XYZ file of C-alpha atoms in Angstrom:
393
model
C 64.432 64.826 -86.137
C 65.888 62.251 -83.750
C 64.434 64.137 -80.820
C 60.977 64.322 -82.320
C 60.965 60.705 -83.090
C 61.973 59.883 -79.639
C 59.235 61.925 -78.035
C 56.776 60.405 -80.381
C 57.790 56.833 -79.318
C 57.720 57.595 -75.497
C 54.069 58.718 -75.320
C 52.470 55.331 -75.618
C 54.371 54.000 -72.633
C 53.373 56.867 -70.495
C 49.743 56.325 -71.405
C 49.945 52.642 -70.553
C 51.490 53.277 -67.169
C 48.848 55.868 -66.363
C 46.115 53.438 -67.356
C 47.611 50.658 -65.225
C 47.807 52.969 -62.195
C 44.205 53.957 -62.640
C 43.144 50.318 -62.797
C 45.079 49.465 -59.638
C 43.444 52.444 -57.836
C 40.090 51.285 -58.973
C 40.818 47.727 -57.804
C 42.003 48.979 -54.391
C 38.938 51.017 -53.961
C 36.736 48.014 -54.937
C 38.536 45.846 -52.429
C 38.304 48.503 -49.675
C 34.643 48.869 -50.353
C 34.048 45.084 -50.210
C 36.076 44.925 -46.929
C 34.042 47.722 -45.406
C 30.859 46.001 -46.545
C 31.911 42.674 -44.868
C 32.890 44.546 -41.726
C 29.585 46.233 -41.694
C 27.781 42.994 -42.229
C 29.794 41.343 -39.388
C 29.016 44.310 -37.113
C 25.321 44.151 -38.011
C 25.195 40.400 -37.335
C 26.950 40.783 -34.026
C 24.581 43.576 -33.067
C 21.628 41.430 -34.089
C 22.879 38.554 -32.103
C 23.441 40.823 -29.097
C 19.952 42.278 -29.388
C 18.372 38.787 -29.757
C 20.327 37.574 -26.653
C 19.460 40.721 -24.712
C 15.765 40.656 -25.385
C 14.968 37.039 -25.806
C 17.494 34.555 -24.530
C 18.773 36.475 -21.540
C 15.155 36.589 -20.243
C 14.888 32.736 -20.167
C 16.769 29.725 -18.935
C 16.673 26.293 -20.511
C 17.718 22.690 -19.861
C 17.329 19.367 -21.456
C 17.933 17.558 -18.168
C 14.298 17.299 -17.303
C 12.008 14.352 -16.790
C 8.253 13.717 -16.340
C 7.041 12.553 -12.903
C 3.709 12.133 -11.048
C 2.480 11.138 -7.673
C 1.440 7.552 -8.323
C -0.814 5.430 -6.079
C 0.703 2.405 -4.419
C -1.952 -0.314 -4.299
C -1.559 -2.463 -1.212
C -3.734 -4.888 0.786
C -5.400 -3.797 4.033
C -6.353 -7.288 5.029
C -4.738 -10.706 5.145
C -5.984 -13.436 2.868
C -5.589 -15.388 -0.395
C -5.881 -13.638 -3.729
C -9.003 -14.965 -5.504
C -9.015 -12.726 -8.624
C -6.712 -10.306 -10.331
C -8.787 -8.322 -12.774
C -6.123 -6.016 -14.408
C -2.757 -6.346 -15.981
C 0.219 -4.040 -16.670
C -0.409 -1.102 -19.003
C -4.126 -1.372 -18.608
C -6.033 1.838 -18.159
C -8.452 1.900 -15.156
C -11.034 4.330 -13.714
C -11.481 5.331 -10.185
C -13.467 2.714 -8.336
C -12.623 -0.140 -10.672
C -11.975 -3.462 -8.838
C -8.300 -4.369 -9.306
C -7.985 -7.455 -6.951
C -10.431 -9.609 -4.980
C -9.239 -11.414 -1.852
C -11.131 -14.477 -0.708
C -13.866 -13.015 1.484
C -14.937 -16.185 3.464
C -12.751 -15.363 6.515
C -14.057 -11.828 6.561
C -17.665 -13.034 6.313
C -17.108 -15.307 9.348
C -15.637 -12.510 11.292
C -18.627 -10.265 10.315
C -21.127 -12.930 11.516
C -19.230 -13.209 14.868
C -19.246 -9.406 15.315
C -22.997 -9.384 14.656
C -23.551 -12.086 17.228
C -21.490 -10.210 19.781
C -23.447 -7.006 19.222
C -26.755 -8.892 19.722
C -25.343 -10.493 22.874
C -24.224 -7.019 24.273
C -27.716 -5.664 23.549
C -29.382 -8.617 25.391
C -27.060 -8.195 28.337
C -28.097 -4.530 28.578
C -31.687 -5.554 28.581
C -30.936 -8.252 31.163
C -29.101 -5.714 33.326
C -32.036 -3.362 33.138
C -34.326 -6.203 34.219
C -31.975 -7.050 37.021
C -32.498 -3.599 38.457
C -36.222 -4.342 38.953
C -35.511 -7.690 40.363
C -32.967 -6.280 42.905
C -35.435 -3.555 43.892
C -38.058 -6.215 44.677
C -35.406 -8.264 46.513
C -34.633 -5.283 48.684
C -38.345 -4.817 49.476
C -38.549 -8.488 50.458
C -35.485 -8.126 52.554
C -37.177 -5.214 54.407
C -40.088 -7.474 55.183
C -37.806 -10.268 56.305
C -36.027 -7.770 58.634
C -39.175 -6.659 60.170
C -40.200 -10.281 60.790
C -36.862 -11.080 62.228
C -37.070 -7.978 64.465
C -40.407 -9.206 65.713
C -39.055 -12.696 66.441
C -36.142 -11.119 68.330
C -38.518 -9.086 70.495
C -40.565 -12.238 71.184
C -37.506 -14.284 72.014
C -36.308 -11.556 74.369
C -39.700 -11.635 76.213
C -39.558 -15.377 76.368
C -35.963 -15.355 77.732
C -36.820 -12.812 80.367
C -39.741 -14.970 81.545
C -37.661 -18.040 81.570
C -35.070 -16.192 83.628
C -37.660 -15.159 86.169
C -39.074 -18.628 86.379
C -35.598 -20.153 86.850
C -34.764 -17.542 89.557
C -38.052 -18.476 91.365
C -37.358 -22.163 91.038
C -33.830 -21.689 92.278
C -35.193 -20.061 95.546
C -37.788 -22.780 95.995
C -35.263 -25.568 95.317
C -32.964 -24.106 98.049
C -35.715 -24.600 100.666
C -36.668 -27.992 99.281
C -40.161 -26.841 98.192
C -39.795 -28.212 94.688
C -38.153 -31.275 93.249
C -34.892 -31.343 91.474
C -36.762 -32.323 88.328
C -38.812 -29.066 88.340
C -35.678 -27.140 88.852
C -34.004 -28.828 85.936
C -36.941 -28.149 83.711
C -36.894 -24.428 84.626
C -33.165 -24.328 83.793
C -33.687 -26.101 80.508
C -36.497 -23.723 79.579
C -34.177 -20.702 80.325
C -31.500 -22.183 78.145
C -33.924 -22.880 75.349
C -35.272 -19.354 75.482
C -31.733 -17.970 75.337
C -30.906 -20.170 72.293
C -34.182 -19.073 70.607
C -33.128 -15.446 71.195
C -29.694 -16.058 69.623
C -31.280 -17.757 66.657
C -33.709 -14.901 66.067
C -30.855 -12.393 66.305
C -28.905 -14.447 63.767
C -31.970 -14.444 61.503
C -32.259 -10.703 61.800
C -28.537 -10.264 60.990
C -28.911 -12.587 57.945
C -31.930 -10.586 56.702
C -30.019 -7.334 57.071
C -26.988 -8.789 55.136
C -29.282 -9.828 52.382
C -30.675 -6.350 52.219
C -27.184 -4.847 52.028
C -26.150 -7.345 49.341
C -29.177 -6.470 47.275
C -28.529 -2.787 47.724
C -24.916 -3.259 46.592
C -25.918 -5.310 43.603
C -28.495 -2.606 42.655
C -25.972 0.109 42.990
C -23.533 -1.756 40.730
C -26.250 -2.612 38.283
C -27.369 0.979 38.169
C -23.880 2.148 37.527
C -23.797 -0.025 34.403
C -26.868 1.460 32.884
C -27.122 4.967 34.506
C -27.394 7.656 31.841
C -27.258 5.125 28.979
C -29.639 3.293 26.658
C -29.226 0.228 24.661
C -27.459 1.992 21.841
C -25.049 3.997 24.043
C -23.837 1.583 26.723
C -20.038 0.852 26.567
C -20.462 -2.894 25.837
C -22.758 -2.189 22.955
C -20.488 0.592 21.572
C -17.481 -1.799 21.701
C -19.393 -4.541 19.947
C -20.714 -1.949 17.352
C -17.161 -0.922 16.657
C -16.006 -4.485 16.063
C -18.978 -4.872 13.701
C -17.973 -1.834 11.801
C -14.440 -3.125 11.608
C -15.611 -6.412 10.315
C -17.725 -4.746 7.609
C -14.767 -2.584 6.629
C -12.515 -5.652 6.348
C -15.154 -7.322 4.222
C -15.188 -4.259 1.886
C -11.449 -4.263 1.730
C -11.439 -7.736 0.159
C -12.318 -5.882 -2.952
C -9.323 -3.578 -3.721
C -10.338 -0.724 -6.055
C -8.506 1.950 -7.962
C -8.209 5.186 -6.014
C -7.862 7.297 -9.180
C -7.842 7.142 -13.001
C -4.529 5.964 -14.373
C -2.531 3.148 -15.933
C -1.525 -0.005 -14.003
C 2.138 -0.448 -13.582
C 4.506 -3.007 -11.719
C 1.806 -5.503 -11.054
C 3.354 -8.232 -8.871
C 0.356 -10.182 -7.519
C -0.923 -13.515 -8.709
C -4.140 -15.577 -8.170
C -3.669 -17.919 -5.222
C -0.982 -15.839 -3.547
C -1.215 -15.510 0.177
C -0.766 -11.873 1.010
C -0.295 -10.093 4.422
C -1.661 -6.677 5.365
C 0.384 -3.850 3.739
C 1.704 -5.940 0.909
C 2.264 -3.783 -2.203
C 0.598 -5.414 -5.334
C 0.826 -2.753 -8.053
C 0.860 0.927 -8.858
C -1.684 3.080 -10.628
C 0.091 5.942 -12.454
C -2.317 8.924 -13.248
C -2.149 10.577 -16.642
C -3.088 13.947 -15.201
C -1.638 16.275 -12.608
C 1.801 15.481 -14.023
C 4.890 17.586 -13.308
C 8.408 17.897 -14.672
C 11.538 17.873 -12.518
C 13.889 20.133 -14.469
C 17.456 19.963 -13.327
C 18.908 23.430 -13.907
C 22.520 24.520 -13.257
C 23.020 26.464 -10.184
C 24.293 29.383 -12.261
C 20.985 29.535 -14.003
C 18.739 29.972 -11.048
C 19.515 33.453 -9.893
C 16.229 34.980 -11.294
C 14.053 31.817 -11.236
C 11.034 32.355 -9.023
C 7.967 30.349 -8.106
C 5.002 31.281 -10.308
C 7.044 31.889 -13.522
C 5.701 30.237 -16.668
C 7.574 27.572 -18.595
C 7.284 26.053 -22.016
C 8.289 22.453 -22.597
C 8.756 19.899 -25.338
C 8.987 16.092 -25.143
C 11.274 13.867 -27.022
C 8.280 11.631 -27.583
C 6.354 14.116 -29.716
C 9.218 16.413 -30.775
C 9.270 20.222 -31.087
C 5.898 20.359 -32.884
C 4.027 19.705 -29.538
C 4.539 22.269 -26.871
C 3.468 22.026 -23.233
C 2.962 24.810 -20.776
C 3.498 24.889 -17.013
C 4.285 26.871 -13.953
C 7.210 26.746 -11.546
C 5.768 25.516 -8.236
C 8.930 24.903 -6.113
C 12.569 24.009 -5.715
C 14.053 20.926 -4.300
C 15.606 21.035 -0.779
C 18.958 20.120 -2.179
C 20.956 19.160 -5.337
C 20.874 15.663 -6.655
C 24.388 14.873 -5.293
C 23.377 16.009 -1.771
C 20.683 13.275 -1.779
C 22.683 10.667 -3.473
C 23.182 7.295 -1.764
C 26.913 8.126 -1.369
C 27.127 11.896 -1.282
C 30.239 13.529 -2.799
C 33.108 14.249 -0.345
C 34.593 17.560 -1.550
C 36.956 18.031 1.345
C 39.760 16.183 -0.322
C 43.119 17.213 -1.849
C 42.094 16.364 -5.347
C 38.868 18.396 -5.350
C 37.550 19.550 -8.652
C 34.676 21.953 -8.700
C 31.620 20.633 -10.577
C 28.706 22.708 -11.469
C 25.723 21.388 -9.475
C 22.113 20.941 -10.644
C 19.040 21.749 -8.533
C 15.677 20.168 -9.412
C 12.951 22.683 -10.209
C 9.359 21.388 -10.218
C 7.195 22.609 -13.045
C 3.472 21.703 -12.868
C 2.111 20.919 -16.370
C -1.072 22.520 -17.510
C -3.881 19.889 -18.021
C -5.132 20.873 -21.499
C -1.947 19.853 -23.469
C -1.731 16.627 -21.459
C -5.306 15.632 -22.524
C -4.363 15.970 -26.231
C -0.827 14.510 -25.931
C -0.588 12.191 -22.840
C 2.846 11.696 -21.265
C 4.433 8.904 -19.210
C 6.537 8.945 -16.149
C 10.246 9.210 -16.831
C 10.049 10.705 -20.334
C 12.738 13.254 -21.242
C 11.589 16.848 -21.671
C 13.312 20.135 -22.557
C 12.172 23.042 -20.338
C 12.476 26.764 -20.756
C 11.428 29.163 -17.984
C 10.386 32.727 -18.920
C 12.152 34.929 -16.328
C 9.808 37.895 -17.054
C 6.670 36.006 -16.659
C 6.309 36.570 -12.831
C 6.691 40.385 -13.200
C 4.163 40.333 -16.086
C 1.694 38.472 -13.931
C 2.128 41.006 -11.150
């Protein structure tokens, strides 16, 4: 009886132990299942991240070290003078051809009038030179007549001198015999001397006429050299005067300084009444189109970057909602530190390697700029698609 009662009392404990073990096993299985599920989720997330990186992020490079830039126009004076009007102010938008500054034009107008007078004078001198040729030709013809007349006078004087010599010789013989008086001998001698002097005078007159002819011929040759093969419009003096006139007209036009392109006025530093010299910078006109971005990528990012690749950009001004597109057009010739005012000196004992950045120029597409204009110096975030160049090919 005692054994039976003992057996009867031990069965409930055994059942409780078996039930507890079963619960523990179920709990362990549940925990193991949750652990495996978590591990599977982590593996799936890691695989997804790897796939996203492999197919999306590994095919692009990005940087937020990028800034808007543009080729701005430096407005400077091409003439000296006093500023009469300043028609624009900073931040004002202007169109190509708008007058920005007027310089007092009175000095330029005086120079223009002087150049016009010099041109008229040069043309008259050409006309006068042409007329001188005709006058010199006539003078040569007159000199020819004078030479012929002088030659005739020389011939006549030679005949007279020969006759006077014969008469003097005859009188000399008669004077020796006493057939004539000394007075007649003296007259014959004087007549011979007078005939000789007349011959010398006629020869001098002939030489003078020949000299005049040579002088007229030289003047004619020099005159013809000035106008030979030229007309009034092509003679050198007229061309020089015409060039001075063109320069004077250009200087007068330059007293009105106009905008070379569409843009916004910046850094205006000119005032009315200011005396400015040629080359003085007065302001800048910054265009709102043809802008580009200088994106400073790390050197470790540039292995696969090529000219022609496409880029997407966002601006801090408009946020991520506005996206710009562009194209890589070139790389800088050196890093920013290489072109610094004081370049880094790495050959030192305490050298620490610093990752360098190289400016990459990205030309912005014009359509997004028309809708959302940018300004020089604004911060941008640039992403270059490394696959775009191969897709384009």
